[in-house]
């Protein structure tokens, strides 16, 4: 089976991947050696697999490990805010989870998706040695995301009537709105953070972000404790501290860029205001695939708020989804690694190495998530006490833990396959798959089981898992049937097309 995407879609893939891999980790040399080992039929099969696996792990680790750390640390900030809120009471936990998972993640998914366009464009410019354009793309994306943040801020302001209109109880909606008001500054931190993050990743600068996130997390915990318990600012204080922490991350990363990235940051430029409509089209296209997945689980929380006894349903689901989201950050790191490794190998003309990389990264992610699922099941009766007090919530969480374990296992495979799809240029295809599996199958099935068959939160979640299983199986089948030699040919056509461009910078801007 060939690529589900058209050549025009493949053209928008990050070209930096192979360049940075070669520059920073000897990527091309190691990749060709990996291809040679896999193609050497004179060596016994098991010996080949042993050597190839070790080589792939050495290529994979520098990409996956820093990405996992950054995503997990940033997620822990939101997770800790929810924990602080939960210890104020069950209503506060329900409000924080609804505001954080039901409202805030809407902005997170949209901003992160739009910011992903910077990775593509900065990668192309960096690969073409047009270093000054990286700063222009960073500024251009920041302008667009900031403008997008304005209507999002309006949604935040009117979150209470919106939640009531969606069927949430007035008490929970009012408390959630208070929490959401404090997250308004976070929207505009997102608008700057994600372009900066992709700008740095395009140059394989990941470690500084990890150090900044680690330091900010420690400061965030201290400030949250002071605001919530000592000053008594409650829900509003918890969310305001979260916004402040994100701004600390943004400012620290920008200071690093100004001080260290002298080749790619040449200061502010009026060029950032040119080509905004075309840039917006690319940013919007980059957001579609990610948003479809992010919003899927947001709907799960919103549906739970419509159940009888919504406070208990939201409390138990939010705890489980918070744990799931934390483990999911591991998968997000492997998602990035899969995208980089596959695109590197295809660009280097190594079909066997590309296919082998898919197997290795998926297997490692799967094993880690299975171990996490086992740990969760062992601790199912006590894990909720980290978030809130009360035996009732603990029993509800324990009842949901088998579904949580299954979700964790699926998260060990599905995000990695999505990363493979990005590496190959199949975003449009995956977007269609997501619509069908998530919104035509998963959401209606969850609503049917939860409300019609009175299975409550378990029914809603079971339906959503059904959609995820279907999507995972489709991606597995497509990946299994992929003609990797053909994918290399498509990649070569793309690289040759770029190589023949005389005005690389102009073409990059147009894309």
Short mmCIF file of C-alpha atoms in Angstrom, two decimals:
data_model
loop_
_atom_site.label_atom_id
_atom_site.label_comp_id
_atom_site.label_asym_id
_atom_site.label_seq_id
_atom_site.Cartn_x
_atom_site.Cartn_y
_atom_site.Cartn_z
CA UNK A 1 0.00 0.00 0.00
CA UNK A 2 1.35 3.42 -0.90
CA UNK A 3 1.04 6.71 0.91
CA UNK A 4 -2.53 7.80 1.75
CA UNK A 5 -1.43 11.39 1.25
CA UNK A 6 -0.84 13.40 -1.89
CA UNK A 7 2.56 14.77 -2.87
CA UNK A 8 1.39 18.31 -2.07
CA UNK A 9 0.63 17.22 1.48
CA UNK A 10 4.05 15.60 1.83
CA UNK A 11 5.67 18.86 0.74
CA UNK A 12 4.61 20.46 4.01
CA UNK A 13 6.59 18.01 6.14
CA UNK A 14 9.52 19.19 8.31
CA UNK A 15 12.67 19.09 6.18
CA UNK A 16 14.86 19.97 9.12
CA UNK A 17 14.62 16.51 10.63
CA UNK A 18 17.34 14.90 8.55
CA UNK A 19 19.58 17.99 8.70
CA UNK A 20 19.60 18.29 12.48
CA UNK A 21 19.93 14.55 12.94
CA UNK A 22 23.05 14.58 10.84
CA UNK A 23 24.49 17.70 12.41
CA UNK A 24 23.88 16.91 16.06
CA UNK A 25 24.08 13.14 16.38
CA UNK A 26 25.84 11.87 13.29
CA UNK A 27 22.41 10.85 12.11
CA UNK A 28 22.99 10.15 8.42
CA UNK A 29 26.11 8.07 8.97
CA UNK A 30 24.41 5.98 11.65
CA UNK A 31 21.25 5.73 9.53
CA UNK A 32 23.12 4.37 6.51
CA UNK A 33 24.95 1.92 8.76
CA UNK A 34 21.59 0.79 10.16
CA UNK A 35 20.28 0.29 6.62
CA UNK A 36 23.43 -1.68 5.74
CA UNK A 37 23.05 -3.97 8.75
CA UNK A 38 19.38 -4.64 7.99
CA UNK A 39 20.21 -5.39 4.33
CA UNK A 40 23.11 -7.74 5.11
CA UNK A 41 21.58 -11.16 4.43
CA UNK A 42 24.91 -12.91 5.00
CA UNK A 43 24.60 -12.25 8.75
CA UNK A 44 22.26 -14.48 10.84
CA UNK A 45 18.82 -12.91 11.37
CA UNK A 46 18.99 -12.73 15.18
CA UNK A 47 22.46 -11.19 15.09
CA UNK A 48 21.24 -8.58 12.60
CA UNK A 49 18.23 -7.74 14.75
CA UNK A 50 20.37 -7.41 17.88
CA UNK A 51 22.82 -5.03 16.22
CA UNK A 52 20.07 -3.05 14.48
CA UNK A 53 18.02 -2.68 17.67
CA UNK A 54 20.96 -1.30 19.62
CA UNK A 55 21.78 1.13 16.79
CA UNK A 56 18.15 2.30 16.60
CA UNK A 57 17.97 2.85 20.36
CA UNK A 58 21.09 5.03 20.19
CA UNK A 59 19.47 7.10 17.44
CA UNK A 60 16.11 7.22 19.21
CA UNK A 61 17.19 8.15 22.74
CA UNK A 62 18.56 11.68 22.06
CA UNK A 63 15.30 12.57 20.32
CA UNK A 64 12.74 10.94 22.61
CA UNK A 65 14.17 11.49 26.10
CA UNK A 66 14.36 15.32 26.12
CA UNK A 67 10.94 15.61 24.47
CA UNK A 68 9.36 13.32 27.09
CA UNK A 69 10.92 15.33 29.93
CA UNK A 70 9.72 18.71 28.62
CA UNK A 71 6.15 17.53 27.98
CA UNK A 72 5.90 15.72 31.32
CA UNK A 73 7.22 18.66 33.34
CA UNK A 74 4.83 21.09 31.67
CA UNK A 75 1.93 18.71 32.22
CA UNK A 76 2.90 18.29 35.87
CA UNK A 77 2.33 22.01 36.38
CA UNK A 78 -1.31 21.66 35.34
CA UNK A 79 -1.63 18.37 37.22
CA UNK A 80 -0.29 19.90 40.46
CA UNK A 81 -2.72 22.81 40.13
CA UNK A 82 -5.57 20.32 39.95
CA UNK A 83 -4.24 18.50 43.01
CA UNK A 84 -4.02 21.74 45.03
CA UNK A 85 -7.60 22.59 43.98
CA UNK A 86 -8.81 19.09 44.84
CA UNK A 87 -7.65 19.37 48.41
CA UNK A 88 -9.92 22.39 48.85
CA UNK A 89 -12.94 20.09 48.39
CA UNK A 90 -14.80 17.92 45.89
CA UNK A 91 -16.60 20.88 44.33
CA UNK A 92 -13.29 22.65 43.76
CA UNK A 93 -11.80 19.50 42.21
CA UNK A 94 -14.79 19.16 39.87
CA UNK A 95 -14.54 22.86 38.96
CA UNK A 96 -10.78 22.72 38.32
CA UNK A 97 -11.07 19.56 36.23
CA UNK A 98 -13.94 20.98 34.18
CA UNK A 99 -12.11 24.28 33.68
CA UNK A 100 -8.75 22.66 33.02
CA UNK A 101 -9.84 19.68 30.94
CA UNK A 102 -13.09 21.03 29.53
CA UNK A 103 -12.06 24.61 28.63
CA UNK A 104 -8.30 25.09 28.90
CA UNK A 105 -7.34 22.06 26.82
CA UNK A 106 -9.40 23.51 23.96
CA UNK A 107 -6.98 26.44 23.78
CA UNK A 108 -3.96 24.17 24.39
CA UNK A 109 -4.78 21.90 21.45
CA UNK A 110 -5.50 24.78 19.10
CA UNK A 111 -2.40 26.77 20.02
CA UNK A 112 -0.06 23.76 19.99
CA UNK A 113 -1.42 22.65 16.62
CA UNK A 114 -1.06 26.09 15.06
CA UNK A 115 2.42 26.47 16.54
CA UNK A 116 3.48 23.22 14.87
CA UNK A 117 3.67 25.07 11.54
CA UNK A 118 6.81 26.78 12.87
CA UNK A 119 8.59 23.42 13.06
CA UNK A 120 8.01 22.84 9.35
CA UNK A 121 9.01 26.31 8.20
CA UNK A 122 11.93 26.78 10.59
CA UNK A 123 13.16 23.34 9.61
CA UNK A 124 13.14 24.22 5.93
CA UNK A 125 14.88 27.54 6.52
CA UNK A 126 17.51 25.99 8.83
CA UNK A 127 18.19 23.20 6.33
CA UNK A 128 18.65 25.80 3.56
CA UNK A 129 21.01 27.78 5.85
CA UNK A 130 18.61 30.76 5.73
CA UNK A 131 19.12 31.25 9.45
CA UNK A 132 17.70 34.77 9.62
CA UNK A 133 14.29 33.48 8.49
CA UNK A 134 13.84 31.38 11.63
CA UNK A 135 13.35 34.46 13.76
CA UNK A 136 10.90 35.88 11.22
CA UNK A 137 8.81 32.69 11.27
CA UNK A 138 8.87 32.69 15.06
CA UNK A 139 7.54 36.25 15.16
CA UNK A 140 4.98 35.60 12.41
CA UNK A 141 3.55 32.62 14.26
CA UNK A 142 3.49 34.53 17.55
CA UNK A 143 1.47 37.32 15.91
CA UNK A 144 -1.08 34.86 14.51
CA UNK A 145 -1.41 32.89 17.74
CA UNK A 146 -1.78 36.08 19.78
CA UNK A 147 -4.59 37.23 17.48
CA UNK A 148 -6.19 33.78 17.85
CA UNK A 149 -5.92 34.17 21.62
CA UNK A 150 -8.30 37.15 21.62
CA UNK A 151 -11.47 35.19 20.67
CA UNK A 152 -10.30 32.40 22.99
CA UNK A 153 -10.12 34.92 25.85
CA UNK A 154 -13.72 35.93 25.07
CA UNK A 155 -14.75 32.26 25.37
CA UNK A 156 -12.98 32.12 28.74
CA UNK A 157 -14.82 35.24 29.95
CA UNK A 158 -18.19 33.71 29.07
CA UNK A 159 -17.29 30.21 30.29
CA UNK A 160 -20.02 30.15 32.95
CA UNK A 161 -23.01 30.65 30.60
CA UNK A 162 -21.33 28.40 28.02
CA UNK A 163 -20.98 25.56 30.54
CA UNK A 164 -24.56 26.05 31.75
CA UNK A 165 -25.76 26.04 28.13
CA UNK A 166 -23.92 22.74 27.65
CA UNK A 167 -25.90 21.31 30.57
CA UNK A 168 -23.45 21.60 33.46
CA UNK A 169 -24.90 22.39 36.90
CA UNK A 170 -24.91 26.08 37.89
CA UNK A 171 -22.83 25.41 41.01
CA UNK A 172 -20.04 23.60 39.16
CA UNK A 173 -20.18 26.03 36.20
CA UNK A 174 -19.83 29.04 38.52
CA UNK A 175 -16.84 27.53 40.33
CA UNK A 176 -15.24 26.42 37.05
CA UNK A 177 -15.64 29.93 35.64
CA UNK A 178 -13.69 31.39 38.58
CA UNK A 179 -10.88 28.94 37.85
CA UNK A 180 -10.97 29.72 34.11
CA UNK A 181 -10.74 33.50 34.68
CA UNK A 182 -7.29 32.97 36.16
CA UNK A 183 -6.20 31.06 33.05
CA UNK A 184 -6.79 33.96 30.64
CA UNK A 185 -3.14 35.16 30.84
CA UNK A 186 -2.08 31.56 30.10
CA UNK A 187 -3.68 31.80 26.63
CA UNK A 188 -1.21 34.46 25.55
CA UNK A 189 1.69 32.58 27.17
CA UNK A 190 0.71 29.65 24.92
CA UNK A 191 0.71 32.02 21.93
CA UNK A 192 4.40 32.74 22.50
CA UNK A 193 5.55 29.47 24.07
CA UNK A 194 4.63 27.06 21.28
CA UNK A 195 6.33 29.02 18.47
CA UNK A 196 9.41 29.40 20.70
CA UNK A 197 9.34 25.68 21.52
CA UNK A 198 9.20 24.68 17.84
CA UNK A 199 11.81 27.31 16.93
CA UNK A 200 14.22 25.72 19.42
CA UNK A 201 13.35 22.15 18.47
CA UNK A 202 14.06 22.99 14.82
CA UNK A 203 17.67 23.56 15.89
CA UNK A 204 17.73 20.49 18.19
CA UNK A 205 17.84 22.77 21.23
CA UNK A 206 15.78 20.81 23.76
CA UNK A 207 17.85 20.53 26.94
CA UNK A 208 17.49 24.22 27.94
CA UNK A 209 13.70 23.90 27.76
CA UNK A 210 13.90 20.87 30.05
CA UNK A 211 16.01 22.75 32.63
CA UNK A 212 13.70 25.78 32.46
CA UNK A 213 10.59 23.60 32.87
CA UNK A 214 12.13 21.75 35.84
CA UNK A 215 13.03 24.96 37.65
CA UNK A 216 9.64 26.51 36.91
CA UNK A 217 7.82 23.43 38.24
CA UNK A 218 9.56 23.74 41.62
CA UNK A 219 8.73 27.45 41.78
CA UNK A 220 5.15 26.69 40.70
CA UNK A 221 4.64 24.23 43.56
CA UNK A 222 5.87 26.79 46.10
CA UNK A 223 3.75 29.62 44.69
CA UNK A 224 0.65 27.39 44.48
CA UNK A 225 1.04 26.34 48.12
CA UNK A 226 1.38 29.97 49.19
CA UNK A 227 -1.53 31.24 47.06
CA UNK A 228 -4.01 28.47 47.87
CA UNK A 229 -3.27 27.63 51.51
CA UNK A 230 -1.43 30.58 53.03
CA UNK A 231 -2.97 33.59 51.28
CA UNK A 232 -6.32 31.84 50.80
CA UNK A 233 -6.92 32.79 47.16
CA UNK A 234 -8.61 29.45 46.45
CA UNK A 235 -9.44 28.41 42.88
CA UNK A 236 -8.61 31.79 41.35
CA UNK A 237 -5.23 31.81 43.06
CA UNK A 238 -4.42 28.30 41.83
CA UNK A 239 -5.16 29.15 38.21
CA UNK A 240 -3.42 32.53 38.34
CA UNK A 241 -0.25 30.86 39.62
CA UNK A 242 -0.45 28.41 36.70
CA UNK A 243 -0.65 31.35 34.28
CA UNK A 244 2.31 33.05 35.97
CA UNK A 245 4.36 29.83 35.74
CA UNK A 246 3.76 29.55 32.00
CA UNK A 247 4.88 33.14 31.53
CA UNK A 248 8.06 32.36 33.48
CA UNK A 249 8.77 29.52 31.03
CA UNK A 250 8.15 31.83 28.07
CA UNK A 251 10.36 34.65 29.35
CA UNK A 252 13.20 32.29 30.31
CA UNK A 253 13.18 30.60 26.90
CA UNK A 254 13.11 33.94 25.09
CA UNK A 255 16.06 35.20 27.14
CA UNK A 256 17.95 32.04 26.15
CA UNK A 257 17.15 32.66 22.48
CA UNK A 258 18.36 36.27 22.61
CA UNK A 259 21.57 35.28 24.40
CA UNK A 260 22.48 32.04 22.61
CA UNK A 261 20.72 31.86 19.22
CA UNK A 262 22.63 34.69 17.55
CA UNK A 263 22.59 32.96 14.14
CA UNK A 264 18.84 32.41 14.03
CA UNK A 265 17.56 35.36 16.09
CA UNK A 266 18.40 38.70 14.47
CA UNK A 267 15.92 40.79 16.45
CA UNK A 268 12.41 41.93 15.67
CA UNK A 269 11.58 42.42 11.99
CA UNK A 270 8.76 44.01 9.98
CA UNK A 271 8.96 40.93 7.72
CA UNK A 272 6.92 39.16 10.40
CA UNK A 273 3.83 41.07 9.25
CA UNK A 274 4.10 39.91 5.62
CA UNK A 275 2.55 36.71 4.26
CA UNK A 276 0.27 36.27 7.27
CA UNK A 277 -2.74 34.86 5.30
CA UNK A 278 -0.62 32.07 3.76
CA UNK A 279 1.03 31.39 7.07
CA UNK A 280 -2.39 31.16 8.71
CA UNK A 281 -3.50 28.53 6.18
CA UNK A 282 -0.52 26.34 7.02
CA UNK A 283 -0.98 26.91 10.76
CA UNK A 284 -4.67 26.00 10.57
CA UNK A 285 -3.91 22.84 8.60
CA UNK A 286 -1.29 21.80 11.16
CA UNK A 287 -3.84 22.23 13.97
CA UNK A 288 -6.59 20.01 12.54
CA UNK A 289 -5.13 16.57 13.24
CA UNK A 290 -4.01 17.40 16.79
CA UNK A 291 -7.20 19.22 17.74
CA UNK A 292 -9.40 16.32 16.65
CA UNK A 293 -7.59 14.08 19.14
CA UNK A 294 -7.36 16.64 21.95
CA UNK A 295 -11.03 17.62 21.79
CA UNK A 296 -12.09 13.97 21.77
CA UNK A 297 -11.17 13.54 25.43
CA UNK A 298 -12.48 16.99 26.27
CA UNK A 299 -15.91 15.76 25.15
CA UNK A 300 -15.58 12.86 27.59
CA UNK A 301 -15.36 15.31 30.51
CA UNK A 302 -18.19 17.48 29.21
CA UNK A 303 -20.47 14.44 28.83
CA UNK A 304 -19.63 13.33 32.37
CA UNK A 305 -20.93 16.67 33.63
CA UNK A 306 -24.38 15.76 32.25
CA UNK A 307 -24.65 12.52 34.25
CA UNK A 308 -26.68 12.12 37.45
CA UNK A 309 -24.42 13.07 40.39
CA UNK A 310 -22.08 15.00 38.06
CA UNK A 311 -19.71 16.04 40.85
CA UNK A 312 -18.72 12.43 41.60
CA UNK A 313 -18.53 11.56 37.89
CA UNK A 314 -16.30 14.56 37.18
CA UNK A 315 -14.10 13.93 40.21
CA UNK A 316 -13.44 10.28 39.37
CA UNK A 317 -13.05 10.86 35.64
CA UNK A 318 -10.80 13.87 36.09
CA UNK A 319 -8.45 11.93 38.36
CA UNK A 320 -8.26 9.08 35.85
CA UNK A 321 -7.84 11.44 32.89
CA UNK A 322 -5.13 13.38 34.75
CA UNK A 323 -3.18 10.16 35.31
CA UNK A 324 -3.80 9.14 31.70
CA UNK A 325 -2.62 12.54 30.50
CA UNK A 326 0.56 12.27 32.56
CA UNK A 327 1.47 8.87 31.06
CA UNK A 328 0.36 10.20 27.66
CA UNK A 329 3.22 12.71 27.82
CA UNK A 330 5.58 9.73 27.48
CA UNK A 331 3.75 8.74 24.32
CA UNK A 332 3.89 12.33 23.03
CA UNK A 333 7.68 12.20 23.35
CA UNK A 334 7.76 8.96 21.38
CA UNK A 335 5.34 10.51 18.89
CA UNK A 336 7.90 13.25 18.21
CA UNK A 337 10.70 10.70 18.06
CA UNK A 338 8.77 8.52 15.59
CA UNK A 339 8.11 11.51 13.35
CA UNK A 340 11.78 12.53 13.39
CA UNK A 341 13.18 9.03 12.91
CA UNK A 342 10.84 8.08 10.06
CA UNK A 343 11.32 11.37 8.22
CA UNK A 344 15.10 11.10 8.72
CA UNK A 345 15.29 7.62 7.28
CA UNK A 346 12.98 8.37 4.36
CA UNK A 347 14.95 11.51 3.53
CA UNK A 348 18.20 9.52 3.71
CA UNK A 349 16.77 6.90 1.33
CA UNK A 350 16.68 4.07 3.89
CA UNK A 351 13.36 2.18 3.57
CA UNK A 352 14.37 -0.78 5.74
CA UNK A 353 15.65 1.51 8.50
CA UNK A 354 12.42 3.54 8.38
CA UNK A 355 10.27 0.42 8.75
CA UNK A 356 12.53 -0.96 11.49
CA UNK A 357 12.40 2.32 13.38
CA UNK A 358 8.59 2.12 13.42
CA UNK A 359 8.77 -1.34 15.01
CA UNK A 360 11.33 -0.36 17.65
CA UNK A 361 9.78 2.93 18.77
CA UNK A 362 6.29 1.42 18.91
CA UNK A 363 7.53 -1.59 20.88
CA UNK A 364 9.40 0.52 23.46
CA UNK A 365 6.45 2.87 23.96
CA UNK A 366 4.05 -0.07 24.25
CA UNK A 367 6.15 -1.86 26.91
CA UNK A 368 6.51 1.31 29.01
CA UNK A 369 2.76 1.97 28.91
CA UNK A 370 1.92 -1.65 29.80
CA UNK A 371 4.15 -1.34 32.88
CA UNK A 372 2.38 1.93 33.78
CA UNK A 373 -1.01 0.24 33.39
CA UNK A 374 0.02 -2.60 35.72
CA UNK A 375 1.20 -0.10 38.36
CA UNK A 376 -2.11 1.77 38.14
CA UNK A 377 -4.12 -1.42 38.57
CA UNK A 378 -2.06 -2.44 41.60
CA UNK A 379 -2.62 0.99 43.21
CA UNK A 380 -6.25 1.34 42.10
CA UNK A 381 -7.70 1.52 45.63
CA UNK A 382 -5.37 4.24 46.92
CA UNK A 383 -4.36 6.36 43.95
CA UNK A 384 -7.22 8.87 44.27
CA UNK A 385 -6.02 10.06 47.71
CA UNK A 386 -3.19 11.92 45.99
CA UNK A 387 -5.86 14.20 44.50
CA UNK A 388 -8.65 14.44 47.06
CA UNK A 389 -9.98 12.97 50.30
CA UNK A 390 -13.03 10.72 50.55
CA UNK A 391 -13.83 7.03 50.18
CA UNK A 392 -16.65 7.69 47.71
CA UNK A 393 -14.34 9.21 45.09
CA UNK A 394 -11.76 6.50 45.80
CA UNK A 395 -14.30 3.76 45.09
CA UNK A 396 -15.40 5.48 41.87
CA UNK A 397 -11.80 5.83 40.69
CA UNK A 398 -11.06 2.20 41.55
CA UNK A 399 -14.07 1.17 39.49
CA UNK A 400 -12.73 3.10 36.47
CA UNK A 401 -9.13 1.87 36.76
CA UNK A 402 -9.54 -1.13 34.39
CA UNK A 403 -10.64 1.31 31.68
CA UNK A 404 -7.77 3.59 32.62
CA UNK A 405 -5.33 0.68 32.25
CA UNK A 406 -6.70 -0.17 28.80
CA UNK A 407 -6.43 3.49 27.78
CA UNK A 408 -2.79 3.61 28.88
CA UNK A 409 -1.98 0.52 26.81
CA UNK A 410 -3.66 2.03 23.74
CA UNK A 411 -1.71 5.24 24.35
CA UNK A 412 1.45 3.20 24.02
CA UNK A 413 0.64 2.52 20.36
CA UNK A 414 -1.77 5.09 18.91
CA UNK A 415 0.26 8.32 19.41
CA UNK A 416 3.40 6.66 18.03
CA UNK A 417 1.53 5.59 14.90
CA UNK A 418 0.29 9.17 14.55
CA UNK A 419 3.93 10.27 14.70
CA UNK A 420 4.78 7.78 11.95
CA UNK A 421 1.93 9.25 9.90
CA UNK A 422 3.36 12.75 10.36
CA UNK A 423 6.81 11.52 9.35
CA UNK A 424 5.35 10.09 6.15
CA UNK A 425 3.03 13.01 5.40
CA UNK A 426 -0.33 11.35 6.01
CA UNK A 427 -1.94 14.09 8.14
CA UNK A 428 -4.98 14.55 5.92
CA UNK A 429 -5.61 10.80 5.88
CA UNK A 430 -5.31 10.54 9.67
CA UNK A 431 -7.63 13.52 10.10
CA UNK A 432 -10.33 11.67 8.15
CA UNK A 433 -9.70 8.52 10.22
CA UNK A 434 -9.99 10.57 13.42
CA UNK A 435 -13.31 12.09 12.36
CA UNK A 436 -14.78 8.69 11.55
CA UNK A 437 -13.47 6.74 14.54
CA UNK A 438 -13.76 9.43 17.19
CA UNK A 439 -16.81 11.47 16.28
CA UNK A 440 -18.94 9.08 14.22
CA UNK A 441 -18.26 5.99 16.35
CA UNK A 442 -16.64 6.85 19.71
CA UNK A 443 -18.70 9.82 20.95
CA UNK A 444 -22.16 8.46 19.94
CA UNK A 445 -21.29 5.02 21.33
CA UNK A 446 -20.12 6.57 24.61
CA UNK A 447 -23.29 8.66 24.90
CA UNK A 448 -25.43 5.60 24.15
CA UNK A 449 -23.72 3.42 26.77
CA UNK A 450 -23.55 6.19 29.36
CA UNK A 451 -27.08 7.54 29.13
CA UNK A 452 -29.30 5.03 27.33
CA UNK A 453 -27.90 1.96 29.07
CA UNK A 454 -27.25 3.84 32.35
CA UNK A 455 -23.59 2.82 32.56
CA UNK A 456 -22.57 6.35 33.57
CA UNK A 457 -18.93 7.37 33.36
CA UNK A 458 -17.86 3.80 32.58
CA UNK A 459 -20.21 3.71 29.60
CA UNK A 460 -19.02 7.06 28.22
CA UNK A 461 -15.40 6.05 28.57
CA UNK A 462 -15.99 2.58 27.08
CA UNK A 463 -17.50 4.12 23.97
CA UNK A 464 -14.60 6.51 23.60
CA UNK A 465 -12.14 3.62 23.97
CA UNK A 466 -14.03 1.83 21.19
CA UNK A 467 -13.29 4.74 18.84
CA UNK A 468 -9.62 4.76 19.86
CA UNK A 469 -9.32 0.99 19.28
CA UNK A 470 -10.79 1.38 15.79
CA UNK A 471 -8.41 4.22 14.95
CA UNK A 472 -5.40 2.28 16.28
CA UNK A 473 -6.28 -0.80 14.23
CA UNK A 474 -6.64 1.28 11.06
CA UNK A 475 -3.28 2.98 11.61
CA UNK A 476 -1.65 -0.39 12.36
CA UNK A 477 -3.04 -1.85 9.14
CA UNK A 478 -1.98 1.15 7.02
CA UNK A 479 1.50 1.15 8.56
CA UNK A 480 1.84 -2.62 8.07
CA UNK A 481 0.81 -2.36 4.40
CA UNK A 482 3.05 0.63 3.66
CA UNK A 483 5.44 0.31 0.72
CA UNK A 484 8.49 1.94 2.31
CA UNK A 485 10.42 1.98 -0.99
CA UNK A 486 7.62 4.06 -2.47
CA UNK A 487 7.68 6.36 0.55
CA UNK A 488 11.41 6.90 -0.05
CA UNK A 489 10.68 7.77 -3.69
CA UNK A 490 8.09 10.36 -2.63
CA UNK A 491 10.55 11.78 -0.12
CA UNK A 492 13.28 11.95 -2.78
CA UNK A 493 10.93 13.79 -5.16
CA UNK A 494 10.24 16.30 -2.42
CA UNK A 495 13.92 16.82 -1.62
CA UNK A 496 14.87 17.10 -5.30
CA UNK A 497 12.11 19.61 -5.87
CA UNK A 498 13.46 21.72 -3.01
CA UNK A 499 17.02 21.24 -4.17
CA UNK A 500 16.20 22.67 -7.60
CA UNK A 501 14.66 25.82 -6.17
CA UNK A 502 16.83 28.85 -6.77
CA UNK A 503 14.86 31.06 -4.45
CA UNK A 504 14.61 28.74 -1.50
CA UNK A 505 13.71 31.43 0.98
CA UNK A 506 10.91 32.82 -1.14
CA UNK A 507 9.48 29.36 -1.74
CA UNK A 508 9.72 28.56 1.92
CA UNK A 509 7.78 31.70 2.80
CA UNK A 510 5.10 30.88 0.24
CA UNK A 511 4.59 27.49 1.75
#
